[in-house]
Amino acid sequence: MPTYITLADWTGEGIAHAKESPRRLQQAREVFSAHGGEMTEFYMTMGEHDMVIVSTFPDDESYAKAMLKIAGGGSVRSETLKAFTEDEYRDICEAL
């Protein structure tokens, strides 16, 4: 399954209610699952972004639907990176 790295940042609303963030994280896990995905790793980070999420989904459309649902809550904004495994990376490079 494709892997996605999500760089997430709290919005003003999200940081104002940071104490509720663990509950929202659980809700995000449930949204991912409802769209066929799985949140495999979560990190709160220091630096340019507030959180990093690693997830897998069956396809880009499933990921997009889940992220649109989460973004609709208004607590986070995100940037997506589609990730390739080392084997996929090697196959891509060998095909050049």
Backbone as numpy.savetxt, mean C-alpha at the origin, in Angstrom:
# Nx Ny Nz CAx CAy CAz Cx Cy Cz
1.90 -13.34 -7.63 1.05 -12.16 -7.63 1.94 -10.92 -7.63
1.51 -9.88 -8.31 2.28 -8.64 -8.31 2.43 -8.06 -6.91
3.57 -7.42 -6.69 3.87 -6.78 -5.41 3.83 -5.27 -5.60
3.28 -4.58 -4.61 3.15 -3.13 -4.64 3.75 -2.56 -3.36
4.52 -1.50 -3.52 5.04 -0.76 -2.37 4.29 0.56 -2.35
3.66 0.84 -1.23 2.89 2.06 -1.08 3.59 2.97 -0.09
3.89 4.18 -0.52 4.43 5.21 0.36 3.25 6.06 0.78
2.93 6.08 2.06 1.71 6.74 2.52 2.05 7.86 3.50
1.24 8.89 3.44 1.38 10.05 4.33 0.03 10.40 4.92
0.05 10.75 6.20 -1.17 11.21 6.83 -1.59 12.54 6.24
-2.87 12.72 6.05 -3.42 14.03 5.71 -3.56 14.81 7.02
-3.98 16.05 6.95 -4.25 16.82 8.17 -5.25 16.11 9.06
-6.28 15.57 8.43 -7.31 14.83 9.18 -6.72 13.57 9.81
-5.89 12.88 9.05 -5.29 11.64 9.55 -4.39 11.87 10.74
-3.56 12.91 10.70 -2.66 13.18 11.81 -3.43 13.70 13.02
-4.51 14.44 12.78 -5.33 14.93 13.89 -5.96 13.79 14.67
-6.14 12.66 13.99 -6.73 11.49 14.63 -5.76 10.31 14.60
-4.48 10.60 14.82 -3.44 9.57 14.75 -3.69 8.43 15.72
-4.30 8.71 16.85 -4.57 7.66 17.84 -5.46 6.56 17.25
-6.26 6.90 16.25 -7.15 5.94 15.61 -6.47 5.20 14.45
-5.23 5.56 14.16 -4.53 4.98 13.02 -4.43 3.45 13.06
-4.14 2.83 14.23 -4.10 1.36 14.24 -5.43 0.72 13.82
-6.54 1.33 14.19 -7.85 0.81 13.76 -8.01 0.97 12.26
-7.58 2.11 11.73 -7.66 2.33 10.29 -6.75 1.36 9.53
-5.60 1.05 10.12 -4.70 0.06 9.50 -5.39 -1.29 9.39
-6.09 -1.71 10.44 -6.82 -2.98 10.39 -7.91 -2.92 9.33
-8.59 -1.80 9.22 -9.61 -1.65 8.18 -8.98 -1.74 6.79
-7.78 -1.16 6.62 -7.09 -1.24 5.33 -6.75 -2.69 5.01
-6.30 -3.45 6.00 -6.01 -4.87 5.79 -7.27 -5.60 5.29
-8.41 -5.25 5.86 -9.67 -5.88 5.47 -10.06 -5.47 4.05
-9.84 -4.22 3.69 -10.13 -3.76 2.32 -9.22 -4.50 1.34
-7.95 -4.62 1.67 -7.03 -5.36 0.80 -7.55 -6.77 0.58
-7.89 -7.43 1.66 -8.38 -8.81 1.58 -9.65 -8.91 0.74
-10.55 -7.97 0.90 -11.81 -7.98 0.15 -11.57 -7.84 -1.36
-10.42 -7.29 -1.73 -10.08 -7.12 -3.15 -9.05 -8.14 -3.61
-8.88 -9.20 -2.83 -7.98 -10.29 -3.23 -6.53 -10.06 -2.90
-6.22 -9.00 -2.13 -4.85 -8.67 -1.81 -4.47 -9.06 -0.40
-3.20 -8.83 -0.09 -2.70 -9.09 1.25 -1.63 -8.05 1.57
-1.76 -7.45 2.74 -0.73 -6.54 3.23 0.32 -7.42 3.89
1.47 -7.55 3.26 2.50 -8.46 3.78 3.44 -7.79 4.77
3.61 -6.47 4.65 4.46 -5.75 5.60 3.94 -4.33 5.77
4.10 -3.80 6.98 3.73 -2.42 7.29 4.81 -1.83 8.17
5.21 -0.60 7.85 6.18 0.13 8.66 5.72 1.57 8.84
5.78 2.07 10.07 5.70 3.51 10.28 7.13 4.00 10.11
7.32 5.08 9.37 8.67 5.51 9.05 8.91 6.97 9.45
10.17 7.30 9.57 10.59 8.68 9.81 11.26 9.14 8.53
10.99 10.35 8.13 11.57 10.86 6.90 10.49 11.46 6.02
10.65 11.31 4.72 9.75 11.95 3.78 8.33 11.38 3.83
8.19 10.10 4.16 6.87 9.46 4.21 6.60 8.93 5.61
5.31 8.86 5.95 4.90 8.42 7.28 4.80 6.91 7.42
4.48 6.23 6.31 4.29 4.78 6.36 4.73 4.15 5.05
5.17 2.90 5.14 5.49 2.11 3.95 4.72 0.80 4.09
4.01 0.44 3.03 3.21 -0.78 3.02 3.65 -1.63 1.84
3.88 -2.90 2.09 4.18 -3.85 1.02 2.98 -4.78 0.93
2.47 -4.95 -0.28 1.28 -5.79 -0.45 1.36 -6.56 -1.76
0.54 -7.58 -1.85 0.38 -8.33 -3.09 -1.09 -8.33 -3.46
-1.33 -8.28 -4.76 -2.69 -8.30 -5.32 -2.66 -9.13 -6.58
-3.81 -9.66 -6.99 -3.85 -10.45 -8.21 -3.53 -9.64 -9.47
-3.84 -8.33 -9.45 -3.62 -7.51 -10.64 -3.70 -6.03 -10.27
-3.33 -5.18 -11.22 -3.33 -3.73 -10.99 -4.73 -3.19 -10.67
-5.74 -3.70 -11.34 -7.10 -3.22 -11.11 -7.55 -3.47 -9.67
-7.26 -4.64 -9.15 -7.65 -4.97 -7.77 -6.95 -4.03 -6.79
-5.66 -3.78 -7.03 -4.92 -2.86 -6.17 -5.53 -1.46 -6.25
-5.81 -0.99 -7.46 -6.36 0.36 -7.64 -7.70 0.51 -6.92
-8.56 -0.48 -7.03 -9.86 -0.42 -6.36 -9.70 -0.33 -4.84
-8.80 -1.14 -4.30 -8.57 -1.12 -2.85 -8.03 0.24 -2.41
-7.08 0.78 -3.16 -6.47 2.05 -2.77 -7.46 3.21 -2.92
-8.31 3.17 -3.91 -9.33 4.22 -4.05 -10.29 4.19 -2.87
-10.65 2.99 -2.44 -11.54 2.86 -1.27 -10.87 3.43 -0.03
-9.59 3.11 0.17 -8.87 3.60 1.34 -8.69 5.12 1.27
-8.31 5.63 0.13 -8.09 7.07 -0.03 -9.37 7.85 0.21
-10.49 7.24 -0.11 -11.78 7.89 0.10 -12.06 8.20 1.56
-11.36 7.52 2.46 -11.53 7.78 3.89 -10.95 9.12 4.32
-10.05 9.67 3.52 -9.51 11.00 3.78 -8.37 11.10 4.78
-7.87 9.98 5.29 -6.82 10.04 6.31 -5.42 9.92 5.76
-5.28 9.38 4.55 -3.94 9.21 3.96 -3.97 9.57 2.48
-2.81 9.94 2.00 -2.57 10.05 0.56 -1.39 9.13 0.29
-1.27 8.66 -0.94 -0.25 7.64 -1.18 0.40 7.79 -2.54
1.52 7.12 -2.65 2.26 6.98 -3.91 2.56 5.50 -4.06
2.37 4.97 -5.25 2.52 3.54 -5.49 3.75 3.23 -6.33
4.46 2.21 -5.91 5.56 1.65 -6.69 5.23 0.20 -6.97
5.23 -0.19 -8.23 5.04 -1.60 -8.55 6.42 -2.25 -8.48
6.52 -3.32 -7.72 7.81 -3.95 -7.47 7.96 -5.24 -8.26
9.19 -5.55 -8.61 9.52 -6.79 -9.30 10.48 -7.59 -8.42
10.26 -8.87 -8.33 11.14 -9.73 -7.55 12.52 -9.79 -8.21
13.47 -10.34 -7.51 14.80 -10.47 -8.10 14.76 -11.35 -9.34
14.00 -12.44 -9.30 13.88 -13.32 -10.48 13.28 -12.57 -11.66
12.22 -11.78 -11.40 11.60 -11.00 -12.47 12.60 -9.98 -13.02
13.32 -9.34 -12.13 14.35 -8.38 -12.54 15.37 -9.03 -13.44
15.83 -10.22 -13.07 16.83 -10.92 -13.87 16.27 -11.29 -15.25
15.00 -11.76 -15.28 14.37 -12.10 -16.56 14.26 -10.87 -17.47
13.88 -9.74 -16.88 13.76 -8.50 -17.65 15.11 -8.12 -18.25
16.13 -8.15 -17.42 17.47 -7.75 -17.88 18.01 -8.73 -18.92
17.73 -10.01 -18.74 18.21 -11.01 -19.71 17.53 -10.85 -21.06
16.32 -10.31 -21.08 15.58 -10.14 -22.31 16.04 -8.93 -23.13
16.92 -8.13 -22.58 17.40 -6.94 -23.30 18.32 -7.29 -24.44
